[in-house]
PDB file of C-alpha atoms in Angstrom:
ATOM      1  CA  MET A   1      38.072  85.124  87.565  1.00 48.00           C
ATOM      2  CA  LEU A   2      39.062  85.219  91.144  1.00 48.00           C
ATOM      3  CA  LYS A   3      40.785  81.846  90.856  1.00 51.00           C
ATOM      4  CA  LEU A   4      42.800  83.249  87.880  1.00 46.00           C
ATOM      5  CA  ARG A   5      44.029  86.158  90.032  1.00 50.00           C
ATOM      6  CA  GLN A   6      45.005  83.760  92.836  1.00 55.00           C
ATOM      7  CA  LEU A   7      47.023  81.630  90.322  1.00 46.00           C
ATOM      8  CA  GLN A   8      48.778  84.654  89.009  1.00 55.00           C
ATOM      9  CA  LYS A   9      49.644  85.985  92.516  1.00 54.00           C
ATOM     10  CA  GLU A  10      50.903  82.435  93.380  1.00 57.00           C
ATOM     11  CA  LYS A  11      53.139  82.320  90.293  1.00 52.00           C
ATOM     12  CA  GLN A  12      54.525  85.819  91.108  1.00 54.00           C
ATOM     13  CA  ARG A  13      55.254  84.768  94.637  1.00 56.00           C
ATOM     14  CA  GLN A  14      57.042  81.626  93.436  1.00 53.00           C
ATOM     15  CA  ALA A  15      59.015  83.614  90.927  1.00 51.00           C
ATOM     16  CA  ALA A  16      60.010  86.085  93.555  1.00 51.00           C
ATOM     17  CA  GLN A  17      61.111  83.347  95.845  1.00 52.00           C
ATOM     18  CA  ALA A  18      63.175  81.771  93.211  1.00 47.00           C
ATOM     19  CA  GLN A  19      64.926  84.994  92.442  1.00 47.00           C
ATOM     20  CA  ALA A  20      65.534  85.920  96.132  1.00 44.00           C
ATOM     21  CA  PRO A  21      68.538  83.453  96.666  1.00 41.00           C
ATOM     22  CA  ALA A  22      70.146  84.623  93.412  1.00 44.00           C
ATOM     23  CA  GLN A  23      69.861  88.202  94.477  1.00 46.00           C
ATOM     24  CA  GLY A  24      71.454  87.531  97.857  1.00 44.00           C
ATOM     25  CA  ARG A  25      74.539  86.172  96.348  1.00 46.00           C
ATOM     26  CA  SER A  26      76.934  88.547  94.693  1.00 63.00           C
ATOM     27  CA  ALA A  27      77.841  87.676  91.120  1.00 76.00           C
ATOM     28  CA  ALA A  28      81.512  86.971  90.523  1.00 83.00           C
ATOM     29  CA  SER A  29      83.275  89.878  88.820  1.00 89.00           C
ATOM     30  CA  PRO A  30      85.033  89.291  85.426  1.00 92.00           C
ATOM     31  CA  ALA A  31      88.330  89.643  87.378  1.00 92.00           C
ATOM     32  CA  GLN A  32      87.295  86.998  89.875  1.00 92.00           C
ATOM     33  CA  LEU A  33      86.272  84.585  87.024  1.00 94.00           C
ATOM     34  CA  ARG A  34      89.539  85.138  85.370  1.00 95.00           C
ATOM     35  CA  VAL A  35      91.453  84.425  88.587  1.00 95.00           C
ATOM     36  CA  GLU A  36      89.537  81.226  89.030  1.00 94.00           C
ATOM     37  CA  LYS A  37      90.447  80.226  85.491  1.00 96.00           C
ATOM     38  CA  ASP A  38      94.129  81.077  86.062  1.00 96.00           C
ATOM     39  CA  LEU A  39      94.212  78.989  89.217  1.00 95.00           C
ATOM     40  CA  ALA A  40      92.578  76.021  87.432  1.00 95.00           C
ATOM     41  CA  THR A  41      95.146  76.029  84.621  1.00 96.00           C
ATOM     42  CA  LEU A  42      98.156  76.884  86.890  1.00 96.00           C
ATOM     43  CA  GLU A  43     101.096  74.483  86.660  1.00 96.00           C
ATOM     44  CA  LEU A  44     103.481  75.226  89.515  1.00 96.00           C
ATOM     45  CA  PRO A  45     107.041  73.931  89.441  1.00 96.00           C
ATOM     46  CA  THR A  46     108.175  72.092  92.620  1.00 97.00           C
ATOM     47  CA  THR A  47     110.076  75.190  93.725  1.00 97.00           C
ATOM     48  CA  VAL A  48     106.812  77.309  94.047  1.00 98.00           C
ATOM     49  CA  THR A  49     103.916  76.778  96.473  1.00 98.00           C
ATOM     50  CA  LEU A  50     100.625  78.719  96.391  1.00 97.00           C
ATOM     51  CA  ASP A  51      98.498  79.819  99.358  1.00 96.00           C
ATOM     52  CA  THR A  52      94.892  80.801  98.351  1.00 94.00           C
ATOM     53  CA  LYS A  53      93.343  81.379 101.796  1.00 91.00           C
ATOM     54  CA  CYS A  54      92.819  85.085 101.224  1.00 88.00           C
ATOM     55  CA  LEU A  55      91.511  84.780  97.685  1.00 86.00           C
ATOM     56  CA  GLY A  56      87.858  85.190  98.511  1.00 81.00           C
ATOM     57  CA  SER A  57      88.106  88.035 101.070  1.00 79.00           C
ATOM     58  CA  GLU A  58      90.963  90.087  99.695  1.00 87.00           C
ATOM     59  CA  ASN A  59      91.513  88.965  96.081  1.00 92.00           C
ATOM     60  CA  LYS A  60      95.015  87.941  97.107  1.00 95.00           C
ATOM     61  CA  VAL A  61      97.180  84.881  96.895  1.00 97.00           C
ATOM     62  CA  TYR A  62     100.617  84.193  98.390  1.00 98.00           C
ATOM     63  CA  LEU A  63     103.482  82.568  96.582  1.00 98.00           C
ATOM     64  CA  ARG A  64     106.606  81.013  98.074  1.00 98.00           C
ATOM     65  CA  ILE A  65     109.491  80.669  95.716  1.00 98.00           C
ATOM     66  CA  SER A  66     112.458  78.493  96.764  1.00 98.00           C
ATOM     67  CA  PRO A  67     115.156  78.516  94.075  1.00 98.00           C
ATOM     68  CA  GLU A  68     117.113  75.320  93.707  1.00 96.00           C
ATOM     69  CA  GLU A  69     119.907  77.010  91.673  1.00 96.00           C
ATOM     70  CA  GLY A  70     121.585  80.262  91.063  1.00 96.00           C
ATOM     71  CA  VAL A  71     122.812  82.746  93.781  1.00 97.00           C
ATOM     72  CA  TYR A  72     119.487  82.588  95.649  1.00 98.00           C
ATOM     73  CA  ARG A  73     119.361  78.845  95.962  1.00 98.00           C
ATOM     74  CA  GLY A  74     118.401  77.696  99.469  1.00 97.00           C
ATOM     75  CA  GLY A  75     116.258  80.774 100.069  1.00 98.00           C
ATOM     76  CA  HIS A  76     112.523  80.834 100.573  1.00 98.00           C
ATOM     77  CA  PHE A  77     110.873  84.072  99.362  1.00 99.00           C
ATOM     78  CA  ARG A  78     107.217  85.086  99.934  1.00 99.00           C
ATOM     79  CA  PHE A  79     105.167  87.223  97.639  1.00 99.00           C
ATOM     80  CA  SER A  80     101.667  88.614  97.788  1.00 98.00           C
ATOM     81  CA  VAL A  81      99.784  88.758  94.576  1.00 98.00           C
ATOM     82  CA  VAL A  82      96.642  91.109  94.657  1.00 97.00           C
ATOM     83  CA  PHE A  83      94.135  91.022  91.770  1.00 97.00           C
ATOM     84  CA  ARG A  84      92.282  94.265  91.337  1.00 95.00           C
ATOM     85  CA  ASP A  85      88.951  94.632  89.706  1.00 95.00           C
ATOM     86  CA  THR A  86      90.783  95.695  86.454  1.00 96.00           C
ATOM     87  CA  TYR A  87      92.524  92.229  86.135  1.00 97.00           C
ATOM     88  CA  PRO A  88      93.514  90.968  83.555  1.00 97.00           C
ATOM     89  CA  ILE A  89      93.367  94.288  81.758  1.00 97.00           C
ATOM     90  CA  GLU A  90      96.065  95.501  84.232  1.00 97.00           C
ATOM     91  CA  PRO A  91      98.537  93.257  85.915  1.00 98.00           C
ATOM     92  CA  PRO A  92      98.265  92.064  89.532  1.00 98.00           C
ATOM     93  CA  THR A  93     100.071  93.947  92.223  1.00 98.00           C
ATOM     94  CA  VAL A  94     103.000  91.809  93.399  1.00 99.00           C
ATOM     95  CA  LYS A  95     105.105  92.536  96.463  1.00 99.00           C
ATOM     96  CA  CYS A  96     107.952  90.608  98.030  1.00 99.00           C
ATOM     97  CA  LEU A  97     107.225  90.138 101.635  1.00 99.00           C
ATOM     98  CA  ASN A  98     110.899  89.642 102.694  1.00 98.00           C
ATOM     99  CA  THR A  99     113.583  92.291 102.809  1.00 98.00           C
ATOM    100  CA  ILE A 100     116.234  90.811 100.511  1.00 98.00           C
ATOM    101  CA  TYR A 101     119.391  91.939  98.584  1.00 98.00           C
ATOM    102  CA  HIS A 102     118.276  91.830  94.969  1.00 98.00           C
ATOM    103  CA  PRO A 103     118.911  94.240  92.109  1.00 98.00           C
ATOM    104  CA  ASN A 104     115.315  94.073  90.852  1.00 98.00           C
ATOM    105  CA  ILE A 105     113.510  94.056  94.329  1.00 98.00           C
ATOM    106  CA  ASP A 106     113.731  97.089  96.617  1.00 98.00           C
ATOM    107  CA  TYR A 107     113.761  96.998 100.383  1.00 97.00           C
ATOM    108  CA  SER A 108     110.065  97.933 100.449  1.00 98.00           C
ATOM    109  CA  GLY A 109     109.190  94.713  98.380  1.00 98.00           C
ATOM    110  CA  ASN A 110     108.624  96.529  95.043  1.00 98.00           C
ATOM    111  CA  ILE A 111     109.570  94.518  92.063  1.00 98.00           C
ATOM    112  CA  CYS A 112     111.045  95.551  88.746  1.00 97.00           C
ATOM    113  CA  LEU A 113     109.745  92.941  86.337  1.00 96.00           C
ATOM    114  CA  ASN A 114     108.624  94.010  82.804  1.00 94.00           C
ATOM    115  CA  VAL A 115     105.572  91.638  82.799  1.00 95.00           C
ATOM    116  CA  LEU A 116     104.212  93.489  85.750  1.00 96.00           C
ATOM    117  CA  ARG A 117     104.529  96.832  84.010  1.00 94.00           C
ATOM    118  CA  GLU A 118     104.804  97.894  80.358  1.00 94.00           C
ATOM    119  CA  ASP A 119     104.942  94.365  78.832  1.00 95.00           C
ATOM    120  CA  TRP A 120     101.732  93.193  80.542  1.00 97.00           C
ATOM    121  CA  SER A 121      98.884  92.128  78.270  1.00 97.00           C
ATOM    122  CA  PRO A 122      95.454  90.662  79.117  1.00 96.00           C
ATOM    123  CA  VAL A 123      96.472  87.227  77.571  1.00 97.00           C
ATOM    124  CA  MET A 124      99.072  86.957  80.345  1.00 97.00           C
ATOM    125  CA  ASP A 125      98.114  85.195  83.611  1.00 97.00           C
ATOM    126  CA  LEU A 126      99.336  83.973  87.026  1.00 97.00           C
ATOM    127  CA  GLN A 127     101.545  81.516  85.299  1.00 97.00           C
ATOM    128  CA  THR A 128     103.345  84.359  83.501  1.00 97.00           C
ATOM    129  CA  VAL A 129     103.837  86.153  86.931  1.00 98.00           C
ATOM    130  CA  VAL A 130     105.260  82.984  88.547  1.00 98.00           C
ATOM    131  CA  LEU A 131     107.628  82.223  85.719  1.00 97.00           C
ATOM    132  CA  GLY A 132     108.722  85.986  85.656  1.00 97.00           C
ATOM    133  CA  LEU A 133     109.493  85.834  89.405  1.00 98.00           C
ATOM    134  CA  LEU A 134     111.411  82.589  89.036  1.00 97.00           C
ATOM    135  CA  PHE A 135     113.475  84.053  86.230  1.00 96.00           C
ATOM    136  CA  LEU A 136     114.333  87.019  88.469  1.00 97.00           C
ATOM    137  CA  PHE A 137     115.994  84.662  90.967  1.00 98.00           C
ATOM    138  CA  LEU A 138     117.743  82.652  88.328  1.00 97.00           C
ATOM    139  CA  GLU A 139     118.921  85.708  86.207  1.00 96.00           C
ATOM    140  CA  PRO A 140     118.864  88.967  88.150  1.00 97.00           C
ATOM    141  CA  ASN A 141     118.806  91.950  85.791  1.00 95.00           C
ATOM    142  CA  GLY A 142     121.495  94.595  86.707  1.00 94.00           C
ATOM    143  CA  SER A 143     120.585  96.829  83.796  1.00 93.00           C
ATOM    144  CA  ASP A 144     117.038  97.618  84.981  1.00 89.00           C
ATOM    145  CA  PRO A 145     117.429  97.835  88.792  1.00 96.00           C
ATOM    146  CA  LEU A 146     115.261  99.049  91.740  1.00 96.00           C
ATOM    147  CA  ASN A 147     118.135  98.373  94.051  1.00 97.00           C
ATOM    148  CA  ARG A 148     120.921 100.203  92.306  1.00 97.00           C
ATOM    149  CA  GLN A 149     123.632  99.383  94.918  1.00 97.00           C
ATOM    150  CA  ALA A 150     122.993  95.644  94.498  1.00 98.00           C
ATOM    151  CA  ALA A 151     122.930  96.007  90.698  1.00 98.00           C
ATOM    152  CA  ASP A 152     126.214  98.004  90.734  1.00 98.00           C
ATOM    153  CA  THR A 153     127.895  95.290  92.847  1.00 98.00           C
ATOM    154  CA  MET A 154     126.583  92.524  90.666  1.00 98.00           C
ATOM    155  CA  LEU A 155     127.901  94.228  87.537  1.00 98.00           C
ATOM    156  CA  ARG A 156     131.290  95.290  88.957  1.00 98.00           C
ATOM    157  CA  ASP A 157     132.079  92.479  91.215  1.00 98.00           C
ATOM    158  CA  PRO A 158     129.983  89.266  90.733  1.00 98.00           C
ATOM    159  CA  TYR A 159     131.843  87.432  93.526  1.00 98.00           C
ATOM    160  CA  ARG A 160     131.225  90.073  96.061  1.00 98.00           C
ATOM    161  CA  PHE A 161     127.534  90.246  94.953  1.00 98.00           C
ATOM    162  CA  GLU A 162     127.217  86.400  95.507  1.00 98.00           C
ATOM    163  CA  THR A 163     128.861  86.808  98.890  1.00 98.00           C
ATOM    164  CA  ASN A 164     126.427  89.608  99.821  1.00 98.00           C
ATOM    165  CA  VAL A 165     123.473  87.566  98.730  1.00 98.00           C
ATOM    166  CA  GLN A 166     124.458  84.529 100.738  1.00 97.00           C
ATOM    167  CA  ALA A 167     125.181  86.664 103.843  1.00 97.00           C
ATOM    168  CA  THR A 168     121.949  88.612 103.705  1.00 98.00           C
ATOM    169  CA  MET A 169     119.908  85.514 103.102  1.00 98.00           C
ATOM    170  CA  MET A 170     120.759  84.397 106.636  1.00 97.00           C
ATOM    171  CA  GLY A 171     119.534  87.783 108.047  1.00 96.00           C
ATOM    172  CA  GLY A 172     121.537  90.412 109.627  1.00 87.00           C
ATOM    173  CA  HIS A 173     122.807  93.737 108.319  1.00 93.00           C
ATOM    174  CA  LEU A 174     124.609  95.087 105.189  1.00 95.00           C
ATOM    175  CA  ASP A 175     125.410  98.736 104.543  1.00 93.00           C
ATOM    176  CA  GLY A 176     122.907  99.829 107.356  1.00 94.00           C
ATOM    177  CA  GLN A 177     120.071  97.711 106.011  1.00 97.00           C
ATOM    178  CA  VAL A 178     118.486  94.925 108.019  1.00 97.00           C
ATOM    179  CA  PHE A 179     117.583  91.729 106.055  1.00 98.00           C
ATOM    180  CA  ASP A 180     115.244  88.854 106.737  1.00 98.00           C
ATOM    181  CA  ASN A 181     116.453  85.321 107.239  1.00 98.00           C
ATOM    182  CA  VAL A 182     115.072  83.504 104.281  1.00 98.00           C
ATOM    183  CA  ARG A 183     116.957  80.231 104.805  1.00 95.00           C
ATOM    184  CA  HIS A 184     114.496  78.679 107.202  1.00 79.00           C
TER     185      HIS A 184
END
């Protein structure tokens, strides 16, 4: 009988040791698992680069978009993409890290993009966000602006709008606002 109790205690000790490492690790949340899946299936065009160095600690990635056509060609625009615990039920939070002259991006970096707001659905992913941002640089939307001044100029005087975009992409000032040099 004593030997049977010793065997039971030994089995319990071994089971506890086997569970200890698993308990020390934190299980990946559903949001983290989904982000990992998104990254595994992501197909980036040559005009977009991805930096994942903050993914583990902050649930954040950085995108760099460098349009090769349109009025923003030649610029390099950085974005942060933060995945909250509610992802993919809710969209990631995306901010432009450069101060730029764009009808759909305000000077604080907020972005007016329907797939980041009311059109978001859990079947969308990081690929959807990347394509939406690329589209904003190819086809800025003056009818749904965050930067009303840029939108008005774009709609009233497309030549002046393009001139303003090109000038502000080199840094400097326009109408009292300081812009980042995004050409380097």
